[in-house]
Amino acid sequence: MMNSGIRNIQGMLLDVEAEHMGMQTVLHVYVSTEQGIERFTEAKFEPYFYISCQDKELKPKELARRLLEERFSGGTRISKSEVVHKKEGPLIKLYFRNVPELKIVRDEVKRFDFVRQRYEHTIPFARRYIIDNGLKPMQGIHVHANADQTIHSISPAASQQPVPEPRMGALDLEMFSPGKMASPEHNPIIMASLAVPRNAWVWCTRKELEQVDFVKVVEDEAKIIEGLAHAIRAHKLDIVATYNGDRFDLPYIKKRAEVLGTAFDVGFGKVKVQKRQLHASARIPGVQHLDCYQMLLLLNRLQVVNLIKFDLESVTASLFNEKKFKFRFNEINQTWETGKGLADLARYNQDDSMVTLRVAEKYLDLVIALCRLTRQTLFEVSRSSAGQLVEALLMNEAFAQGHVIPSTPSEETVKSRQMNPITAAYVKEPLPGLHENIAVIDFRSMYPTIMISHNISGDTLDCAHSECKTGKNLAPTNHWFCAKETGFMSSILDRILTERLEAKDSAKKAVKGSGEQKELEAKAQGLKILLNSFYGTLAYPRFRWYSRDAAQATTAFARHYIKQTIAWAEEAGFHVLYSDTDSLFLLANKQKKEDVELFVESVNKKLPGRMELEFKGVYARGIFVTKKNQGERGAKKKYALMDAQKNLTIVGFEYVRRDWCALAKKTQKGVLEHVLSEGAPEKAIRLVRQTIDDLKKGRIPVKDLAILKQIRRPLRKYAAIGPHVAAAKKAVARGKEMGTGSVVAYVITKKGTTISEKAELEEFVGEGNYDAEYYIQHQIVPAVIYILAEFGLSETDLMHGGKQSSLGAFA
DNA sequence: TAATTCGCTAGACCGA
DNA sequence: TCGGTCTAGCGAA
């Protein structure tokens, strides 16, 4: 290779970025190597999109030729055209010199009568490049590059080739902004910290901190910014993590650098702040900016974590079970002005970047697995949604299999789809009361396995073969799916399911705690996320592969199988206590655990394809309650189970809900524990009475009385002003920022008449200022009474000890 | 404009 | 003031 001047580079693909230069749109490819990040430039890849055509006289080939002669705005021309054959049929592929020209033609080509549809015309150029070359971000890559870093050829590395560990760090800033929100035009950065795996530093201008070992004292603010950028470069970081860097730290440091006449440049240019769909994002050219706040929002939606509040303190408490100290705005300003406690402030700054790094490290394997599976960059994956992940995966697959990628639907189509929702699961009303020996069984990955087993996919729907119409893939909706050729979606699901089992298997065999094992576990988790998201996207109105009929068929099959299994269970002599979507709760008459196993086995023999029933376990006792409004009906989606080892599982009850105060939840859990472990309510009643007494005597700390609820729209848009909205409005009047997405922690105080009037933000409520009557009548009693009611107790019994004597002595 | 629908409940709101 | 209805949020799957 040396003789031709071509270098052969191996590394990990970090990013691809499009840039318009002269008459060309080129692509910058960023690769992490042992020497650091290298940038290569691809100038041979041409932008393109497809059109489908229909014309009575002219053939596609002639139409393609004709289009070449057309002139569009600004004299724009199509640079090349050809007819290609996708699985959906022939299409005309139009090439362009650059992306702006593609955009002009894509908007104007509709004017020709023979143009029916445009395809793949909105795919970002950088994404296009990754798809067409089969590249995998955060995975090994080979680049053959000329001496000037232009790409000669590029290809993904063989999968068995080890990928180097990415180098990651995290940064955090502190500002001086007395009395108001910091604005980069006026308020300086006073401290900046950078954390790397075993080290963390703080840059600051204050001489007083010279003795603090982790502080680097510099002469002015510009040197703070430059020092930080230099350290990122010196450590060759591939990933820089922040906490809310998209909206705060990075736009701030960029603007501040401009004001000071310097730059925050870690090697390939200034930070780029982009307005994305809903909010801004900040890109550091070359380096992957991982905003942990965005990442946690995603992981929360994917149910990998369950976070309520997203400030760094709450996150630390929830993820690491650690308390983190916090400097409030005014404390930071005060410390800076007086110079008292500067070292503590520096430590706080250092701690923030260290915690951010830990959050990033905790989920890095999973996010990287998703990058590789969906072929999106870390930057993209960490800011995406479940829908985007599946969509990205399918776009890559579609290209690889020779399908044309369906376009995103028009707003009109979206609206009409929204008007027509899909019928979902079957939920059986439970028999309320205390039950013993409950066996729980469920269908493993029910929706995905139905889709695989019945070949459910948009492209197999109502196929032309007459045999398929009456075969095994005829859904209860009377639509059918091809029994001869595997569908696009179903085949991918099949592969994902197989890969997931393999990954889980290999993880078990790998060395415990090794990098390999963690990687395999993350892969399995990533695959599970994708698997579980497929059905949802099929029914998502904005999805490229939306198919109402396919989604309807999936749920119809699901209802069929669960009802069938219920019937089989009853035939086998079990009583089916409850069922929701894919699970069954069985009450044994005389049967033993082995009989349940035999039953599961017998059902599995009858189930098609990859569908599988699984025995989850037996519980010594369980309780179902009646609905609060219609007292005779059993409440669905609400139960508590206790196994022989006294482990308690609580589902759906107030205990698992954030919009009930901690005291009510704790009391409810206590009640459930008592009644399930003893089968009788005496101890539970005593606990409730004690709690009520404590409330009346003002002994309960305010933090145990806070109720959390989210503000989900602009405050002025509420038709009904509930307590959380009222509390938020009052807080805004006091100068606090409360917008869409913020979580209100409110307490019902003594002041006011309606509940909303009494509601105040927890932080404004002094100890003892709570409405005890409200908490008794609206929190404690409602949380426990319908459990105790299953033992024949009424509210009067509970409050006044009516049945005390008959239930035994308990004072 | 961020995967789905089903189900439960509190508290405001509204009209008699 | 009462009872029915509507709005809103959260959780299960």
Short mmCIF file of C-alpha atoms (C1' of nucleotides) in Angstrom, two decimals, chain B residues 2-14:
data_model
loop_
_atom_site.label_atom_id
_atom_site.label_comp_id
_atom_site.label_asym_id
_atom_site.label_seq_id
_atom_site.Cartn_x
_atom_site.Cartn_y
_atom_site.Cartn_z
"C1'" DA B 2 -41.05 11.08 20.55
"C1'" DA B 3 -44.23 2.88 20.10
"C1'" DT B 4 -49.67 1.07 21.38
"C1'" DT B 5 -54.51 0.70 24.10
"C1'" DC B 6 -56.86 -0.52 28.42
"C1'" DG B 7 -58.08 0.69 33.01
"C1'" DC B 8 -58.46 3.19 37.51
"C1'" DT B 9 -59.00 7.22 40.13
"C1'" DA B 10 -59.05 12.14 42.02
"C1'" DG B 11 -60.76 16.42 41.84
"C1'" DA B 12 -62.65 20.17 39.14
"C1'" DC B 13 -66.59 21.65 36.92
"C1'" DC B 14 -71.41 22.36 36.00
#
